[in-house]
Amino acid sequence: MPQLARFLSVAKARPALASAVRQLRVIIKSSGPAGVVTHYELPALLACCPRLYELDLATTLPTFSDTVLASLQRLPCRPTALRCTNLQVEASEVPYQLTRIWQDSLRFLVLGGEPFHLIRRPPTDSLPPPTGKLKEFRWTSFDRPSDAVLRWFLGSQPGDLRYLALDCLPEEGAFHDLLRIHGPQLRSLRLRDLFGVDADSLAQCTDLEEFSLDRGMDERVLSVLARHKGTTQPSTFTHLEFGVRVKTPESQALETAVQRAIQTGRFPNLKSITLKQWGGTWSLESVLKRWKALLPEIEILDGSTKRTPEQRKKSTSKSYDPTEPKRTSTDAIHLHELSRLDQLPKNTQPSQLPTHE
C-alpha cells in the first residue's frame, strides 16, 4: 500500500493522531513510481492535519491547478510556516499560489530551489500581492532575487518583518531599497556575504539585535554596524556572527577592529560572537582560544559546520545525556518559533499552541 494511502487509512481510524501532526514534509512530482504524492492528493493529505504548523513542500511542478488551490483554500488547515523548494529547472509559480491562499496565517516563509530557476516573476495580474504579515523571510537559493519578487512577498511598505535571511543578495539596487523599507523594523539579518557600497545600506537597520555573515566581515561593514543611522548612540546588537581565517592580515585586522569597537563602547549590549570557519579545512580551535582571550567578557561560540577528524571522534564517542542543554551553532540564535513546539506539554490543547499575532 502506498505511503499516502496508509496515512489516510490511519488518519480515518485515529483522527486524534493525525490532528497531532504539527510538521509535515511532502515531495510532489508530476510523475514517478507508484506511491508518489501528486498535487491533486495534497488537499486530502492536509485535510487530515487541521493543526499543522509547518509545511515543508518540495515540488517539480511549475504550477498548481485552480481546482487544487480552491480545495486548499477551503481546508481548516492553515500553516503558519511554509518552506517551498523548487526541484525543477523550470521556474515555478507554486510559492506565489500558496502564499496567497494562506496569507492570513503565514508568518514564516522559506524559499529555495534550483539556481537561476527558482520562481517566475510575480504574476501580478492573476495573483495580487498577499495582504498577510510575514515575520520571517528566508531566501535559500543562490539565484539573485529581483526587486519585483521581494516586493511581492514582503510588500512595498513597512510591515511586521523582523527576521530576514538571504543566501544571495538581491539584484543591484534592490538590497538598498529592501532595507530602506524593512530595515528599521528588522531584529535579525543573516547574509552570505557583504562588500563595498552594499555595506552602507546596513545603516538603515537601526534596531538590529543580530547580524550574521557566512563569510568574513570587513572593517567597512563593522564600522556601519557600530553606529545608528544619523546618531551617535551605541548599537543595539547582542549577537554577531561571521567567518574567519587563520593568521591572515585580514583576520588580524578584524580582531583588532572588533576589540577596539567593544572596548570603546560601540557594542554595549553584545553578549556573544559566533565564529565560522571560512575557507580551508583547518581547525577553528586556535582561533576560538585567541578570541576568548581577547574578549573574555563576550561568549565566543563555534559556528563551524566543518569538523576535524578528532572533533568527529569526540562527538561520536560521547554518550547521549538527555539532561544536557543543547548547544547549537550557526542557527543558535535562530528566532523561528518552531523551536517552541518542543517545549509544549504532551496534552497541549489548541488554545495552548504558539500564536503569532
XYZ file of C-alpha atoms in Angstrom:
357
model
C 0.000 0.000 0.000
C 1.428 3.450 -0.918
C 2.517 5.678 1.956
C -0.241 8.220 1.368
C -2.937 5.536 1.379
C -1.559 4.122 4.626
C -1.530 7.551 6.230
C -5.087 8.335 5.133
C -6.230 4.954 6.450
C -4.646 5.599 9.848
C -5.998 9.163 9.906
C -9.517 7.891 9.291
C -9.240 5.279 12.033
C -7.436 7.546 14.518
C -8.234 11.197 13.725
C -6.737 12.392 17.015
C -3.366 11.002 15.973
C -3.461 12.739 12.595
C -4.580 16.015 14.145
C -1.450 15.935 16.326
C 0.757 16.349 13.240
C 2.488 19.724 13.524
C 5.232 19.470 10.888
C 4.884 17.769 7.527
C 7.363 17.288 4.666
C 5.926 16.408 1.267
C 7.594 15.851 -2.121
C 5.217 16.320 -5.038
C 6.208 15.242 -8.543
C 4.353 15.327 -11.809
C 5.264 11.705 -12.477
C 7.145 8.876 -10.873
C 6.797 5.400 -9.364
C 3.636 4.220 -7.700
C 3.061 5.923 -4.385
C 4.379 9.337 -5.389
C 2.134 12.077 -3.994
C 0.528 14.212 -6.689
C -0.676 17.751 -6.154
C -4.259 16.509 -6.602
C -3.797 14.420 -3.424
C -2.354 17.267 -1.350
C -5.781 18.596 -0.169
C -6.763 15.143 1.139
C -3.453 14.898 2.985
C -3.723 18.338 4.596
C -7.389 17.761 5.464
C -6.174 15.159 7.968
C -3.859 17.688 9.648
C -6.031 20.611 10.800
C -3.435 21.727 13.378
C -0.454 21.658 11.021
C 2.106 24.322 11.916
C 4.779 23.926 9.223
C 4.519 22.561 5.693
C 7.841 21.698 4.044
C 6.957 21.268 0.378
C 9.331 20.283 -2.434
C 7.896 20.030 -5.917
C 8.790 19.678 -9.572
C 5.568 21.319 -10.724
C 5.607 24.758 -12.342
C 2.096 25.486 -11.048
C -0.866 24.054 -9.107
C -4.257 23.736 -10.783
C -7.144 26.050 -9.869
C -9.093 23.020 -8.614
C -6.378 22.084 -6.127
C -5.941 25.686 -4.943
C -9.695 26.018 -4.374
C -9.675 22.808 -2.311
C -6.727 24.013 -0.225
C -8.442 27.348 0.346
C -11.484 25.617 1.908
C -9.495 23.476 4.353
C -9.255 24.264 8.089
C -5.516 23.573 7.772
C -3.776 26.973 7.776
C 0.015 26.594 8.143
C 1.955 29.260 9.991
C 5.294 28.309 8.417
C 5.905 27.346 4.781
C 9.123 26.024 3.248
C 8.792 25.790 -0.514
C 11.530 24.264 -2.673
C 11.509 24.066 -6.459
C 13.178 20.848 -7.637
C 12.705 21.503 -11.327
C 14.840 23.529 -13.729
C 11.689 25.241 -14.963
C 10.675 28.221 -12.846
C 7.729 27.679 -10.511
C 4.645 29.688 -9.622
C 3.752 27.495 -6.628
C 5.318 29.760 -3.927
C 3.116 32.653 -5.064
C 0.000 30.485 -5.125
C 0.418 29.013 -1.647
C 1.493 32.297 -0.069
C -1.603 33.940 -1.492
C -4.153 31.368 -0.289
C -2.574 31.177 3.199
C -1.805 34.873 3.515
C -3.857 35.258 6.703
C -1.955 32.566 8.622
C 1.597 32.572 7.229
C 4.208 34.241 9.399
C 7.357 32.334 8.342
C 8.343 31.765 4.701
C 11.422 29.956 3.328
C 12.004 29.805 -0.439
C 14.666 27.705 -2.152
C 15.347 25.741 -5.289
C 17.383 25.245 -8.420
C 19.782 28.144 -9.115
C 18.559 30.591 -11.737
C 15.164 28.902 -11.965
C 13.646 29.381 -8.533
C 10.383 31.167 -9.227
C 8.833 33.182 -12.025
C 8.351 36.895 -11.968
C 5.353 37.861 -9.839
C 2.048 37.082 -11.594
C 0.518 40.395 -10.506
C -2.441 40.108 -12.860
C -3.662 36.697 -11.701
C -2.257 36.817 -8.150
C -2.190 40.196 -6.395
C 0.407 40.533 -3.598
C -0.680 38.975 -0.291
C -2.002 41.154 2.480
C -0.558 38.965 5.230
C 2.183 39.979 7.632
C 5.319 37.850 7.443
C 7.613 37.960 10.466
C 10.447 35.907 8.934
C 11.601 35.514 5.326
C 14.448 33.297 4.108
C 15.814 33.047 0.582
C 17.945 29.884 0.380
C 18.853 29.899 -3.318
C 21.979 31.309 -4.965
C 19.750 32.872 -7.605
C 19.598 36.637 -7.005
C 16.054 37.678 -6.047
C 14.703 40.585 -8.047
C 13.186 43.712 -6.573
C 9.803 42.673 -8.000
C 9.927 39.275 -6.268
C 10.867 40.758 -2.896
C 8.206 43.438 -3.094
C 5.539 40.853 -3.939
C 6.303 38.686 -0.904
C 7.330 41.381 1.579
C 5.350 44.416 0.466
C 6.329 47.936 -0.520
C 5.544 49.420 2.890
C 6.999 48.712 6.360
C 5.303 45.726 7.957
C 5.892 43.041 10.574
C 9.095 41.609 9.079
C 11.617 41.058 11.878
C 13.936 38.276 10.637
C 15.483 38.300 7.160
C 17.970 35.785 5.704
C 19.335 35.945 2.156
C 21.783 33.388 0.752
C 22.223 35.675 -2.246
C 21.966 39.461 -2.295
C 19.183 40.931 -4.458
C 19.793 42.490 -7.831
C 21.754 45.751 -7.938
C 19.961 48.498 -6.060
C 17.276 46.175 -4.690
C 19.157 45.484 -1.441
C 19.254 49.171 -0.541
C 15.552 49.588 -1.306
C 14.706 46.443 0.672
C 16.450 47.747 3.786
C 15.033 51.225 3.256
C 11.543 49.735 3.591
C 12.061 46.984 6.156
C 15.445 47.762 7.759
C 14.173 49.905 10.656
C 11.924 47.037 11.851
C 14.444 44.188 11.449
C 15.833 42.463 14.522
C 17.909 39.805 12.731
C 19.705 39.951 9.367
C 21.604 36.950 8.003
C 23.595 37.198 4.731
C 26.087 35.049 2.864
C 28.460 37.941 2.209
C 28.503 41.716 2.021
C 31.105 44.016 0.492
C 31.617 47.509 -0.847
C 28.830 50.046 -1.125
C 26.181 47.454 -0.200
C 27.546 47.623 3.351
C 26.371 51.218 3.656
C 22.770 50.020 3.311
C 23.064 48.487 6.794
C 22.847 51.974 8.255
C 19.101 51.765 7.634
C 18.785 48.866 10.098
C 18.643 50.891 13.299
C 17.255 48.237 15.651
C 19.159 45.057 14.771
C 19.983 42.646 17.576
C 21.682 40.008 15.411
C 23.823 40.201 12.295
C 25.337 37.180 10.538
C 27.697 36.672 7.586
C 28.711 33.269 6.240
C 31.969 34.789 5.031
C 34.321 37.329 6.527
C 33.437 40.790 7.767
C 35.499 43.766 6.666
C 36.062 46.954 8.611
C 33.608 48.893 6.440
C 30.774 46.580 7.482
C 31.888 46.707 11.102
C 32.006 50.494 11.156
C 28.428 50.719 9.859
C 27.192 48.160 12.387
C 28.816 50.029 15.266
C 26.540 53.037 14.951
C 22.939 54.050 14.385
C 21.983 55.939 11.270
C 22.420 59.657 11.792
C 23.034 59.373 15.537
C 25.909 58.848 17.903
C 24.049 56.280 20.003
C 25.735 52.894 20.553
C 24.471 49.883 18.587
C 21.732 47.511 19.763
C 23.493 44.255 18.839
C 23.501 41.290 21.219
C 24.955 38.743 18.753
C 27.371 38.909 15.812
C 28.356 36.020 13.549
C 30.942 35.893 10.748
C 33.607 33.772 9.071
C 37.290 33.949 9.987
C 40.571 32.706 8.517
C 43.746 31.638 10.303
C 46.607 34.134 10.677
C 45.868 36.331 7.695
C 46.268 40.113 7.705
C 42.526 40.451 7.180
C 41.652 38.273 10.172
C 44.139 40.027 12.436
C 42.815 43.438 11.372
C 39.264 42.275 12.083
C 40.207 41.038 15.544
C 41.763 44.393 16.340
C 38.815 46.355 14.956
C 36.193 44.313 16.844
C 38.158 44.502 20.073
C 38.545 48.259 19.695
C 34.844 48.753 18.934
C 33.826 46.775 22.028
C 36.335 48.455 24.330
C 35.209 51.920 23.197
C 31.574 51.130 23.988
C 30.248 50.785 20.435
C 28.642 47.397 21.253
C 27.498 47.807 24.862
C 24.766 45.144 24.568
C 26.853 42.493 22.812
C 26.616 39.147 24.587
C 28.035 36.651 22.103
C 30.071 36.274 18.911
C 29.850 33.187 16.703
C 32.913 32.430 14.581
C 32.631 30.266 11.476
C 35.356 28.534 9.523
C 35.870 30.400 6.246
C 37.973 28.640 3.638
C 40.121 25.538 4.041
C 39.738 22.550 6.348
C 41.732 23.857 9.277
C 40.581 23.606 12.890
C 38.820 26.585 14.425
C 40.078 25.735 17.893
C 43.121 28.033 17.933
C 41.091 30.961 16.613
C 38.421 30.445 19.266
C 41.048 30.439 22.013
C 42.585 33.659 20.729
C 39.231 35.452 20.539
C 38.234 34.262 24.005
C 41.497 35.644 25.369
C 40.961 38.969 23.579
C 37.334 39.344 24.675
C 36.858 37.485 27.980
C 33.605 39.318 28.708
C 31.979 38.073 25.474
C 30.779 34.496 24.902
C 32.640 33.152 21.857
C 30.742 30.358 20.077
C 31.885 27.810 17.477
C 29.696 28.123 14.377
C 31.817 25.960 12.070
C 29.959 23.358 10.026
C 33.198 21.541 9.182
C 34.792 19.484 11.925
C 38.217 17.887 12.125
C 38.512 14.072 12.420
C 39.400 14.483 16.083
C 36.274 16.560 16.710
C 34.135 13.975 14.923
C 35.698 11.220 17.034
C 34.894 13.079 20.237
C 31.306 13.738 19.226
C 30.599 10.114 18.217
C 32.237 8.592 21.291
C 30.316 10.775 23.727
C 27.236 9.130 25.208
C 23.925 10.941 24.924
C 22.836 12.818 28.017
C 19.172 13.942 27.834
C 19.693 16.385 30.689
C 22.455 18.273 28.887
C 21.267 21.561 27.317
C 21.572 21.785 23.551
C 24.335 23.922 22.086
C 23.522 24.949 18.559
C 25.838 26.686 16.132
C 25.004 28.954 13.216
C 21.276 28.749 13.844
C 21.699 29.062 17.613
C 20.097 32.459 17.731
C 17.520 31.328 15.176
C 14.381 33.190 16.125
C 11.967 30.882 14.306
C 9.223 29.965 16.783
C 9.030 26.351 15.629
C 11.515 25.643 18.416
C 8.739 26.342 20.908
C 6.922 23.196 19.774
C 9.462 21.023 21.587
C 8.568 22.757 24.829
C 4.833 22.105 24.655
C 3.313 19.637 27.163
C 2.123 16.335 25.735
C -1.526 17.144 26.447
C -1.403 20.514 24.724
C -4.792 21.847 23.702
C -5.286 24.076 20.645
C -5.626 27.147 22.872
C -2.122 26.499 24.261
C -0.366 26.395 20.906
C 2.025 29.182 19.895
C 0.341 32.205 18.470
C 1.943 34.877 16.357
C -0.477 37.760 16.490
